[in-house]
XYZ file of C-alpha atoms in Angstrom:
147
model
C -49.086 8.433 -20.237
C -50.423 5.474 -20.882
C -48.283 2.386 -22.707
C -50.082 1.893 -26.014
C -49.192 6.100 -25.981
C -45.396 6.025 -25.311
C -45.283 3.242 -27.497
C -47.401 5.719 -30.723
C -45.461 8.534 -29.521
C -41.984 6.493 -29.537
C -42.712 4.968 -32.885
C -44.036 8.471 -34.810
C -39.942 9.727 -33.430
C -38.292 6.827 -34.563
C -40.136 6.953 -37.702
C -38.826 10.997 -37.606
C -35.298 10.334 -36.588
C -34.494 7.091 -38.977
C -36.107 8.141 -42.154
C -38.497 4.721 -42.818
C -41.747 3.479 -41.427
C -40.432 1.033 -38.437
C -43.132 -1.349 -37.530
C -43.832 -2.440 -33.462
C -42.556 -5.538 -32.600
C -43.917 -6.569 -29.551
C -42.230 -8.871 -26.837
C -38.625 -8.095 -27.511
C -37.530 -5.941 -24.342
C -34.028 -4.414 -26.073
C -36.639 -2.528 -28.563
C -38.791 -1.862 -25.960
C -36.487 -0.378 -24.059
C -35.299 1.464 -27.547
C -38.974 2.878 -28.473
C -40.342 3.633 -25.187
C -37.822 5.181 -23.631
C -35.220 6.368 -26.176
C -37.419 7.453 -28.763
C -40.660 8.677 -26.477
C -38.922 9.868 -23.945
C -34.911 11.396 -25.117
C -35.709 12.366 -28.258
C -38.960 13.781 -27.548
C -37.404 16.403 -24.508
C -37.604 20.008 -24.864
C -34.397 21.991 -24.639
C -32.814 20.777 -28.177
C -34.020 21.031 -31.572
C -34.516 18.473 -33.981
C -31.519 19.664 -35.639
C -29.188 20.021 -32.631
C -29.995 16.089 -31.919
C -28.781 15.196 -35.242
C -25.607 16.979 -34.729
C -25.215 15.661 -31.398
C -26.150 12.568 -32.559
C -23.679 12.501 -36.538
C -21.276 13.312 -33.965
C -20.950 10.719 -31.780
C -21.587 7.999 -34.965
C -18.581 9.683 -36.489
C -16.547 9.623 -32.866
C -16.809 5.465 -32.680
C -17.019 5.182 -36.452
C -19.623 3.492 -37.142
C -20.874 4.829 -40.836
C -24.050 2.734 -41.114
C -25.313 5.045 -38.701
C -23.985 8.008 -39.832
C -25.607 7.905 -43.309
C -28.639 7.205 -41.759
C -28.531 10.169 -39.474
C -27.101 12.035 -42.857
C -29.515 10.542 -45.318
C -32.760 11.599 -42.356
C -31.270 15.214 -42.000
C -31.367 15.513 -45.624
C -34.924 13.889 -45.889
C -36.366 16.368 -42.358
C -34.453 19.609 -43.708
C -32.278 19.698 -40.527
C -28.898 19.869 -42.281
C -27.494 20.399 -45.908
C -25.397 18.728 -48.094
C -22.858 21.935 -47.705
C -23.576 21.306 -43.714
C -22.724 18.315 -44.056
C -19.586 18.092 -45.136
C -18.349 21.081 -43.234
C -19.001 18.665 -40.347
C -16.974 15.760 -41.556
C -13.671 19.293 -42.169
C -14.763 20.635 -38.696
C -14.817 16.623 -36.808
C -11.971 15.455 -38.999
C -9.769 18.457 -36.671
C -11.170 17.143 -33.219
C -11.750 13.190 -33.954
C -8.765 12.900 -36.568
C -7.880 11.726 -40.251
C -9.655 8.526 -40.337
C -12.768 9.052 -38.573
C -13.429 12.386 -39.951
C -12.734 10.328 -43.781
C -15.832 8.374 -42.280
C -18.331 10.909 -42.447
C -16.987 12.387 -45.246
C -17.342 9.035 -47.345
C -20.663 8.796 -46.106
C -21.911 11.671 -46.572
C -21.076 11.536 -50.468
C -22.163 8.060 -50.284
C -25.567 8.818 -49.215
C -25.713 12.123 -51.425
C -24.598 10.469 -54.317
C -27.491 7.599 -53.675
C -30.331 10.107 -53.118
C -28.827 11.846 -56.574
C -29.308 9.019 -58.393
C -32.260 7.479 -56.808
C -34.123 11.210 -57.736
C -32.651 10.906 -61.394
C -34.726 7.068 -61.281
C -37.426 9.352 -60.017
C -37.844 6.887 -57.287
C -37.937 7.591 -53.273
C -34.371 8.705 -52.395
C -35.380 9.858 -48.960
C -36.341 6.373 -47.120
C -34.230 3.862 -49.934
C -30.717 5.072 -48.819
C -31.777 4.559 -44.773
C -33.383 0.830 -45.784
C -29.816 -0.067 -47.372
C -27.588 0.959 -44.505
C -29.919 -0.526 -41.784
C -29.577 -3.949 -43.793
C -25.855 -2.992 -43.600
C -26.086 -2.576 -40.110
C -28.591 -5.483 -39.017
C -25.885 -7.812 -41.428
C -23.134 -6.276 -39.621
C -21.125 -5.502 -42.551
C -20.143 -2.122 -43.412
C -20.400 0.000 -46.310
C -17.190 0.913 -48.730
């Protein structure tokens, strides 16, 4: 596979995983590694469904207490039909018993926040599918957490 094909494949998967259109950033070694290896190779490996990978990613970001990444994953899971609101709430309940109340409550709060934003945006006729992810990404890159 050529480097251009790997980049296209990686960006396509990254857009699916995050739920927004990621621009191709040339010349940034970290971005190159993320797109080409993580999304071009790892996220495209057979053996696990996208739903399986999403559940594992949500578990990992919950375990480290990263609400912004959890919100991005929750919104994309809803957008792609990989998990329902009820399944996400059950994940929070289940993970609380393995990770502890503080971390489980982060996931539960993130589920509630994303669902509320999506419903509010839908009521206004806005694109609830991507708006919540973009807002979470902006917060994450600014080093601020959602409360």
